[in-house]
Amino acid sequence: MMSPSILLQDDSAEEVSDILDDFIRSCHLNYAMICDNQGFVLMFESAIWAPEAPPIDSLAALIVSNYAANDAIAKLLGDEDFTESMQKGATSGTFIEKINPRLLLVAIFSDTTSLGRTKMKSSQLIAPLSELVKESDRKDIDITNEWGEINTLMVDKLFEGKL
Amino acid sequence: MSTINAAKREINFKLVYYGPGLSGKTTNLKQIFKHVPAESRGDMVTVDTEEERTLFFDFLPLELGEVGGFKSRLHLYTVPGQVFYNASRRLILRGIDGVVFVADSSPTRLRANAESFRNLRENLAEYKIALEDIPHVIQVNKRDLPDALPMEMIQDVLDPERKIDTFQAVATDFQGVFEPFRAVSQKIFNKFAEVAV
Ligand SMILES: Nc1nc2c(ncn2[C@@H]2O[C@H](COP(=O)(O)OP(=O)(O)OP(=O)(O)O)[C@@H](O)[C@H]2O)c(=O)[nH]1
Ligand SMILES: [Mg+2]
């Protein structure tokens, strides 16, 4: 079976967070995030000027599935992938860059964002980010024998009084 | 394949509700949404047609408490059951940790159950996963139908050797929604604990 993978380690988190903050500042983005191809958010950062963030799990699930669908379309058409993935509305939009087969860098922009700069900057960030965020099987979480049972009890607790 | 975010101290799991069109997959997620406390769930996202048929997926994130310094999170998805949405179904299976197969008790859907179950195996095979390798349970839904098929008949088609944990449900009434969800979650957690220690 596929073993669990650790994608973001404690010791690189701060550096990744700084990179995203700098990305936001220099391009005047509203938010920047890194998510995996399952739709899980590894890191999300907001600008101080950004409106309150939308529900980020929902956002990531939609962005990642949309990206996956586009990828499938490219393959149907005989391409490896679409190199650019941009969605743009009147006041907002997303720009997505693949860090590696498992990870995406997502820039969420506003009407004051510089798109040219965002594209340039995000392509420069791929190399440092792929060094910092990668699969590792370092097992430093403490999984005890009771771990599974406790989690199951927490599932029961979700429905307490409803059954 | 669960994702561990050591920095955010989260362990993430992906659970997919699979089955033929109109068997009640979306209804399961809606009922779970309705019955869990608001602080333990996020918004439910639905990508569907005007007739409320799932077009791409439904999505519901749930958060459990903390164990050993890590918070477990479950992301629930449904696939679109209609036959011609297979490309979308396959995409949703990526990174799956467990599956609830929602079968329909209607006599007219016996074949659709069988075909969808076979389709699940085929789509998992695209990711080099055998159904037996991941936690899975069967929910036989719509037991309230006056002409509901006997359980044995449905099980003979899906699981003739009776190897798979199977639950009866009337999802619209929240009957039998919790039990398969709990059972598959338990299998997912135990499997994770097994490979992680
Ligand atoms: N009688 C009865 N109807 C049900 C039950 N569960 C769901 N339904 C109804 O069946 C219809 C389809 O339910 P959905 O949950 O949308 O089905 P689905 O599996 O998500 O369908 P697709 O999105 O097309 O794959 C709806 O009208 C539900 O109200 C049940 O237990 N009994
Ligand atoms: Mg549906």
Short mmCIF file of C-alpha atoms and ligand atoms in Angstrom, two decimals:
data_model
loop_
_atom_site.label_atom_id
_atom_site.label_comp_id
_atom_site.label_asym_id
_atom_site.label_seq_id
_atom_site.Cartn_x
_atom_site.Cartn_y
_atom_site.Cartn_z
CA MET A 1 0.00 0.00 0.00
CA MET A 2 1.02 3.55 -0.53
CA SER A 3 2.74 4.74 2.56
CA PRO A 4 1.95 8.15 4.00
CA SER A 5 4.22 10.91 2.87
CA ILE A 6 5.40 13.91 4.77
CA LEU A 7 5.39 16.88 2.44
CA LEU A 8 6.21 19.82 4.63
CA GLN A 9 8.64 19.51 7.50
CA ASP A 10 8.74 21.71 10.56
CA ASP A 11 12.18 23.06 9.83
CA SER A 12 11.43 24.28 6.31
CA ALA A 13 8.03 25.76 7.11
CA GLU A 14 9.28 29.18 8.08
CA GLU A 15 11.35 29.55 4.95
CA VAL A 16 8.43 28.49 2.74
CA SER A 17 6.17 30.93 4.52
CA ASP A 18 8.70 33.74 3.96
CA ILE A 19 8.89 32.91 0.26
CA LEU A 20 5.11 33.08 -0.08
CA ASP A 21 4.95 36.36 1.85
CA ASP A 22 7.61 37.87 -0.37
CA PHE A 23 5.74 36.59 -3.47
CA ILE A 24 2.56 38.30 -2.19
CA ARG A 25 4.33 41.58 -1.44
CA SER A 26 6.36 41.87 -4.61
CA CYS A 27 3.44 41.07 -6.96
CA HIS A 28 0.71 42.57 -4.84
CA LEU A 29 -1.21 39.32 -4.62
CA ASN A 30 -4.09 38.75 -2.23
CA TYR A 31 -3.08 35.21 -1.29
CA ALA A 32 -0.54 32.56 -2.17
CA MET A 33 -0.66 28.90 -1.34
CA ILE A 34 0.98 25.56 -1.92
CA CYS A 35 -1.26 22.56 -2.23
CA ASP A 36 -0.76 18.96 -3.25
CA ASN A 37 -2.49 17.20 -6.12
CA GLN A 38 -5.07 15.74 -3.75
CA GLY A 39 -6.29 19.21 -2.83
CA PHE A 40 -4.66 19.42 0.57
CA VAL A 41 -3.29 22.81 1.53
CA LEU A 42 0.29 22.73 2.78
CA MET A 43 0.75 26.45 3.28
CA PHE A 44 -1.51 29.44 2.80
CA GLU A 45 -0.54 33.07 3.23
CA SER A 46 -2.66 36.23 3.01
CA ALA A 47 -1.69 39.80 2.28
CA ILE A 48 -2.47 42.33 4.99
CA TRP A 49 -4.52 44.24 2.40
CA ALA A 50 -6.50 41.18 1.29
CA PRO A 51 -10.16 40.75 2.20
CA GLU A 52 -10.95 37.92 4.58
CA ALA A 53 -9.84 34.69 2.94
CA PRO A 54 -12.49 32.42 1.43
CA PRO A 55 -12.72 28.88 2.87
CA ILE A 56 -9.31 27.63 1.85
CA ASP A 57 -10.08 23.91 1.78
CA SER A 58 -12.90 24.51 -0.68
CA LEU A 59 -10.73 26.83 -2.69
CA ALA A 60 -7.93 24.28 -2.90
CA ALA A 61 -10.27 21.40 -3.76
CA LEU A 62 -11.73 23.37 -6.67
CA ILE A 63 -8.42 24.75 -7.93
CA VAL A 64 -6.70 21.37 -7.85
CA SER A 65 -9.58 19.52 -9.55
CA ASN A 66 -9.84 22.22 -12.15
CA TYR A 67 -6.11 21.96 -12.76
CA ALA A 68 -6.36 18.18 -12.99
CA ALA A 69 -9.22 18.49 -15.48
CA ASN A 70 -7.18 20.88 -17.63
CA ASP A 71 -4.28 18.49 -17.48
CA ALA A 72 -6.53 15.69 -18.68
CA ILE A 73 -7.83 17.90 -21.51
CA ALA A 74 -4.26 18.63 -22.63
CA LYS A 75 -3.49 14.92 -22.70
CA LEU A 76 -6.67 14.17 -24.67
CA LEU A 77 -5.52 16.73 -27.20
CA GLY A 78 -2.12 15.11 -27.38
CA ASP A 79 -0.15 17.58 -25.28
CA GLU A 80 1.95 16.82 -22.23
CA ASP A 81 0.23 19.59 -20.29
CA PHE A 82 -0.94 23.18 -20.72
CA THR A 83 2.05 25.22 -19.69
CA GLU A 84 0.05 28.11 -18.39
CA SER A 85 -2.92 27.98 -16.10
CA MET A 86 -4.62 31.28 -15.50
CA GLN A 87 -8.22 32.10 -14.65
CA LYS A 88 -9.15 35.74 -14.66
CA GLY A 89 -12.26 37.70 -13.73
CA ALA A 90 -12.90 41.43 -13.35
CA THR A 91 -11.38 41.78 -9.90
CA SER A 92 -9.75 38.46 -9.09
CA GLY A 93 -8.09 35.44 -10.56
CA THR A 94 -5.70 32.58 -10.08
CA PHE A 95 -2.38 31.66 -11.57
CA ILE A 96 -1.03 28.17 -11.09
CA GLU A 97 2.46 26.82 -11.54
CA LYS A 98 3.47 23.21 -11.09
CA ILE A 99 6.27 22.78 -8.55
CA ASN A 100 6.59 19.05 -9.17
CA PRO A 101 4.17 16.24 -10.05
CA ARG A 102 2.66 16.36 -6.57
CA LEU A 103 2.66 20.06 -5.75
CA LEU A 104 1.20 23.28 -7.08
CA LEU A 105 2.00 26.90 -6.35
CA VAL A 106 -1.15 29.01 -6.53
CA ALA A 107 -1.21 32.80 -6.74
CA ILE A 108 -4.56 34.48 -6.11
CA PHE A 109 -4.54 37.98 -7.43
CA SER A 110 -6.62 41.13 -7.30
CA ASP A 111 -7.13 43.95 -9.80
CA THR A 112 -3.94 45.61 -8.56
CA THR A 113 -1.73 42.59 -9.13
CA SER A 114 0.95 42.73 -11.77
CA LEU A 115 0.30 39.63 -13.88
CA GLY A 116 3.56 39.78 -15.80
CA ARG A 117 5.49 40.01 -12.58
CA THR A 118 3.46 37.18 -11.04
CA LYS A 119 4.30 34.85 -13.90
CA MET A 120 7.97 35.75 -13.85
CA LYS A 121 8.28 35.52 -10.10
CA SER A 122 6.41 32.24 -9.78
CA SER A 123 8.64 30.56 -12.34
CA GLN A 124 11.65 31.71 -10.30
CA LEU A 125 10.19 30.23 -7.14
CA ILE A 126 9.80 26.71 -8.48
CA ALA A 127 13.41 25.66 -7.91
CA PRO A 128 13.75 26.88 -4.30
CA LEU A 129 10.29 25.59 -3.37
CA SER A 130 10.87 22.15 -4.81
CA GLU A 131 13.98 21.91 -2.61
CA LEU A 132 12.08 22.95 0.50
CA VAL A 133 8.84 21.04 0.06
CA LYS A 134 9.39 17.47 -0.85
CA GLU A 135 8.32 14.03 -0.01
CA SER A 136 10.18 12.50 2.82
CA ASP A 137 9.60 9.41 4.81
CA ARG A 138 11.18 10.74 7.96
CA LYS A 139 8.90 9.26 10.57
CA ASP A 140 9.01 11.65 13.45
CA ILE A 141 5.38 11.61 14.37
CA ASP A 142 4.38 9.72 17.36
CA ILE A 143 1.82 7.17 16.24
CA THR A 144 0.92 4.99 19.17
CA ASN A 145 -1.03 1.77 19.06
CA GLU A 146 -4.13 3.58 20.24
CA TRP A 147 -3.91 6.20 17.52
CA GLY A 148 -6.45 4.52 15.25
CA GLU A 149 -8.88 3.85 18.06
CA ILE A 150 -8.73 7.41 19.39
CA ASN A 151 -9.40 8.80 15.94
CA THR A 152 -12.37 6.48 15.54
CA LEU A 153 -13.72 7.69 18.87
CA MET A 154 -13.43 11.22 17.56
CA VAL A 155 -15.54 10.23 14.57
CA ASP A 156 -18.16 8.95 17.03
CA LYS A 157 -17.93 12.24 18.86
CA LEU A 158 -18.77 14.16 15.69
CA PHE A 159 -22.17 12.51 15.70
CA GLU A 160 -22.74 12.48 19.44
CA GLY A 161 -26.44 12.73 20.29
CA LYS A 162 -27.44 12.42 16.61
CA LEU A 163 -27.72 8.65 16.35
CA MET B 1 -2.12 8.14 0.17
CA SER B 2 -2.42 10.28 3.25
CA THR B 3 -0.53 13.54 3.37
CA ILE B 4 1.25 14.65 6.52
CA ASN B 5 1.82 18.32 7.00
CA ALA B 6 4.36 18.34 9.79
CA ALA B 7 4.51 22.13 9.83
CA LYS B 8 0.77 22.53 10.36
CA ARG B 9 0.66 19.33 12.41
CA GLU B 10 -2.07 17.82 10.27
CA ILE B 11 -2.66 14.39 8.79
CA ASN B 12 -4.99 14.43 5.81
CA PHE B 13 -7.09 11.60 4.43
CA LYS B 14 -9.26 11.40 1.33
CA LEU B 15 -12.48 9.39 1.36
CA VAL B 16 -14.54 8.93 -1.80
CA TYR B 17 -18.23 8.00 -2.16
CA TYR B 18 -18.56 5.97 -5.36
CA GLY B 19 -21.52 4.30 -7.06
CA PRO B 20 -24.02 4.44 -9.92
CA GLY B 21 -25.97 7.57 -10.85
CA LEU B 22 -28.70 8.56 -8.39
CA SER B 23 -27.72 5.95 -5.81
CA GLY B 24 -27.49 8.62 -3.10
CA LYS B 25 -23.82 9.63 -2.86
CA THR B 26 -24.51 13.36 -2.66
CA THR B 27 -27.28 12.67 -0.15
CA ASN B 28 -24.74 10.97 2.14
CA LEU B 29 -22.50 14.05 2.16
CA LYS B 30 -25.45 16.38 2.71
CA GLN B 31 -26.56 14.31 5.69
CA ILE B 32 -23.09 14.23 7.19
CA PHE B 33 -22.88 18.00 6.71
CA LYS B 34 -26.21 18.40 8.49
CA HIS B 35 -25.34 16.20 11.45
CA VAL B 36 -21.82 17.20 12.44
CA PRO B 37 -21.13 20.32 14.52
CA ALA B 38 -20.37 23.41 12.45
CA GLU B 39 -16.95 23.88 14.05
CA SER B 40 -15.86 20.43 12.83
CA ARG B 41 -16.67 20.93 9.18
CA GLY B 42 -15.98 23.36 6.38
CA ASP B 43 -18.31 24.47 3.62
CA MET B 44 -19.72 21.83 1.31
CA VAL B 45 -18.75 22.46 -2.29
CA THR B 46 -20.92 21.06 -5.05
CA VAL B 47 -20.22 21.09 -8.77
CA ASP B 48 -23.47 19.90 -10.33
CA THR B 49 -25.96 20.39 -13.14
CA GLU B 50 -29.20 22.34 -12.93
CA GLU B 51 -30.97 19.05 -12.17
CA GLU B 52 -28.66 18.55 -9.19
CA ARG B 53 -26.81 15.67 -10.81
CA THR B 54 -23.17 15.71 -9.79
CA LEU B 55 -21.13 17.01 -12.71
CA PHE B 56 -17.66 16.81 -11.23
CA PHE B 57 -17.74 16.23 -7.46
CA ASP B 58 -19.07 17.23 -4.06
CA PHE B 59 -16.57 18.07 -1.38
CA LEU B 60 -16.86 18.24 2.39
CA PRO B 61 -13.87 18.73 4.72
CA LEU B 62 -14.12 17.41 8.30
CA GLU B 63 -11.74 18.00 11.14
CA LEU B 64 -11.26 15.63 14.05
CA GLY B 65 -9.49 16.53 17.26
CA GLU B 66 -5.82 16.18 18.04
CA VAL B 67 -4.04 12.94 18.84
CA GLY B 68 -0.34 12.87 19.70
CA GLY B 69 0.08 16.48 18.62
CA PHE B 70 -1.46 15.91 15.19
CA LYS B 71 -4.90 16.84 13.95
CA SER B 72 -6.60 14.38 11.61
CA ARG B 73 -8.62 15.74 8.75
CA LEU B 74 -10.92 13.88 6.40
CA HIS B 75 -11.77 15.18 2.97
CA LEU B 76 -14.96 13.62 1.67
CA TYR B 77 -15.69 13.54 -2.07
CA THR B 78 -18.44 12.11 -4.22
CA VAL B 79 -17.97 11.19 -7.86
CA PRO B 80 -20.54 11.79 -10.61
CA GLY B 81 -22.34 8.46 -11.06
CA GLN B 82 -23.56 8.95 -14.61
CA VAL B 83 -21.72 6.61 -16.93
CA PHE B 84 -20.41 9.23 -19.35
CA TYR B 85 -18.58 11.21 -16.65
CA ASN B 86 -15.88 8.59 -16.31
CA ALA B 87 -12.97 10.94 -16.95
CA SER B 88 -14.08 13.09 -14.01
CA ARG B 89 -14.58 10.06 -11.80
CA ARG B 90 -11.08 8.91 -12.47
CA LEU B 91 -9.62 12.30 -11.53
CA ILE B 92 -11.40 12.30 -8.18
CA LEU B 93 -9.85 8.94 -7.24
CA ARG B 94 -6.34 10.34 -7.26
CA GLY B 95 -4.73 9.96 -3.86
CA ILE B 96 -7.70 8.08 -2.41
CA ASP B 97 -7.39 6.59 1.09
CA GLY B 98 -10.75 4.84 1.30
CA VAL B 99 -14.06 4.33 -0.47
CA VAL B 100 -17.73 3.90 0.41
CA PHE B 101 -19.54 2.20 -2.46
CA VAL B 102 -23.16 3.39 -2.48
CA ALA B 103 -25.41 0.81 -4.16
CA ASP B 104 -29.04 1.35 -5.14
CA SER B 105 -31.76 -1.07 -3.99
CA SER B 106 -34.03 -0.45 -6.95
CA PRO B 107 -34.66 -3.54 -9.14
CA THR B 108 -33.90 -1.46 -12.22
CA ARG B 109 -30.44 -0.56 -10.90
CA LEU B 110 -28.98 -3.99 -10.21
CA ARG B 111 -26.94 -3.98 -13.38
CA ALA B 112 -25.90 -0.35 -12.83
CA ASN B 113 -24.55 -1.32 -9.39
CA ALA B 114 -22.49 -4.10 -10.90
CA GLU B 115 -21.18 -1.93 -13.71
CA SER B 116 -20.23 0.90 -11.37
CA PHE B 117 -18.43 -1.51 -9.06
CA ARG B 118 -16.45 -2.89 -11.97
CA ASN B 119 -15.78 0.66 -13.13
CA LEU B 120 -14.38 1.48 -9.67
CA ARG B 121 -11.90 -1.39 -9.98
CA GLU B 122 -10.92 -0.32 -13.48
CA ASN B 123 -10.37 3.30 -12.49
CA LEU B 124 -8.36 2.33 -9.42
CA ALA B 125 -6.24 0.12 -11.65
CA GLU B 126 -5.28 3.24 -13.61
CA TYR B 127 -3.57 4.37 -10.42
CA LYS B 128 -2.15 0.87 -9.90
CA ILE B 129 -4.37 0.32 -6.89
CA ALA B 130 -6.38 -2.83 -6.24
CA LEU B 131 -9.64 -2.34 -4.37
CA GLU B 132 -8.42 -4.88 -1.82
CA ASP B 133 -5.48 -2.59 -1.03
CA ILE B 134 -7.57 0.27 0.26
CA PRO B 135 -10.18 0.42 3.01
CA HIS B 136 -13.64 0.00 1.49
CA VAL B 137 -17.21 -0.74 2.56
CA ILE B 138 -20.56 -1.07 0.79
CA GLN B 139 -23.68 0.89 1.65
CA VAL B 140 -26.87 -0.51 0.13
CA ASN B 141 -29.08 2.56 -0.04
CA LYS B 142 -32.79 3.20 -0.64
CA ARG B 143 -33.91 0.31 1.53
CA ASP B 144 -37.22 2.19 1.91
CA LEU B 145 -38.23 1.54 -1.70
CA PRO B 146 -41.36 -0.65 -1.75
CA ASP B 147 -39.79 -2.86 -4.40
CA ALA B 148 -36.28 -2.85 -2.90
CA LEU B 149 -34.34 -5.94 -3.92
CA PRO B 150 -33.38 -8.42 -1.21
CA MET B 151 -29.94 -7.74 0.25
CA GLU B 152 -28.67 -11.17 -0.84
CA MET B 153 -29.39 -10.40 -4.47
CA ILE B 154 -27.41 -7.15 -4.39
CA GLN B 155 -24.56 -8.72 -2.44
CA ASP B 156 -24.44 -11.70 -4.85
CA VAL B 157 -23.66 -9.23 -7.59
CA LEU B 158 -21.19 -7.00 -5.72
CA ASP B 159 -19.59 -9.27 -3.21
CA PRO B 160 -20.51 -12.93 -3.75
CA GLU B 161 -17.94 -14.09 -1.23
CA ARG B 162 -19.27 -11.73 1.46
CA LYS B 163 -15.85 -10.32 2.20
CA ILE B 164 -16.83 -6.67 2.35
CA ASP B 165 -18.50 -4.95 5.30
CA THR B 166 -21.96 -4.02 4.06
CA PHE B 167 -24.56 -1.67 5.55
CA GLN B 168 -28.20 -0.96 4.75
CA ALA B 169 -29.31 2.63 4.48
CA VAL B 170 -32.06 5.12 3.85
CA ALA B 171 -29.71 8.03 3.31
CA THR B 172 -32.47 10.62 2.97
CA ASP B 173 -33.40 9.86 6.61
CA PHE B 174 -29.78 9.66 7.81
CA GLN B 175 -30.35 5.95 8.45
CA GLY B 176 -27.20 3.96 7.78
CA VAL B 177 -25.16 7.01 6.82
CA PHE B 178 -22.99 7.15 9.93
CA GLU B 179 -22.18 3.42 10.15
CA PRO B 180 -20.36 2.93 6.82
CA PHE B 181 -18.61 6.29 7.29
CA ARG B 182 -17.38 5.21 10.69
CA ALA B 183 -16.39 1.74 9.49
CA VAL B 184 -14.31 2.99 6.57
CA SER B 185 -12.72 5.75 8.68
CA GLN B 186 -11.70 3.19 11.27
CA LYS B 187 -10.10 1.04 8.58
CA ILE B 188 -8.28 4.08 7.19
CA PHE B 189 -6.92 5.08 10.61
CA ASN B 190 -5.83 1.57 11.52
CA LYS B 191 -4.11 1.14 8.20
CA PHE B 192 -2.32 4.46 8.65
CA ALA B 193 -1.18 3.52 12.16
CA GLU B 194 0.09 0.22 10.83
CA VAL B 195 2.30 1.71 8.14
CA ALA B 196 3.34 4.81 10.06
CA VAL B 197 4.81 3.20 13.20
N1 LIG C 1 -36.29 6.70 -1.58
C1 LIG C 1 -35.02 7.09 -1.38
N2 LIG C 1 -34.52 8.07 -2.14
C2 LIG C 1 -33.23 8.44 -1.91
C3 LIG C 1 -32.46 7.84 -0.88
N3 LIG C 1 -31.22 8.42 -0.91
C4 LIG C 1 -31.25 9.35 -1.90
N4 LIG C 1 -32.46 9.37 -2.50
C5 LIG C 1 -32.89 10.23 -3.60
O1 LIG C 1 -32.26 9.80 -4.81
C6 LIG C 1 -32.00 10.93 -5.66
C7 LIG C 1 -30.54 10.97 -6.05
O2 LIG C 1 -29.74 11.20 -4.91
P1 LIG C 1 -28.28 11.84 -5.02
O3 LIG C 1 -27.70 11.81 -3.66
O4 LIG C 1 -28.31 13.13 -5.73
O5 LIG C 1 -27.59 10.74 -5.97
P2 LIG C 1 -26.09 10.68 -6.51
O6 LIG C 1 -25.60 9.30 -6.23
O7 LIG C 1 -25.28 11.79 -5.94
O8 LIG C 1 -26.30 10.87 -8.08
P3 LIG C 1 -25.24 11.41 -9.20
O9 LIG C 1 -24.73 12.70 -8.69
O10 LIG C 1 -25.98 11.54 -10.47
O11 LIG C 1 -24.19 10.36 -9.29
C8 LIG C 1 -32.43 12.16 -4.88
O12 LIG C 1 -33.72 12.53 -5.29
C9 LIG C 1 -32.44 11.67 -3.43
O13 LIG C 1 -33.37 12.37 -2.63
C10 LIG C 1 -33.05 6.82 -0.08
O14 LIG C 1 -32.45 6.25 0.82
N5 LIG C 1 -34.34 6.50 -0.39
MG MG C 2 -24.27 13.30 -6.76
#
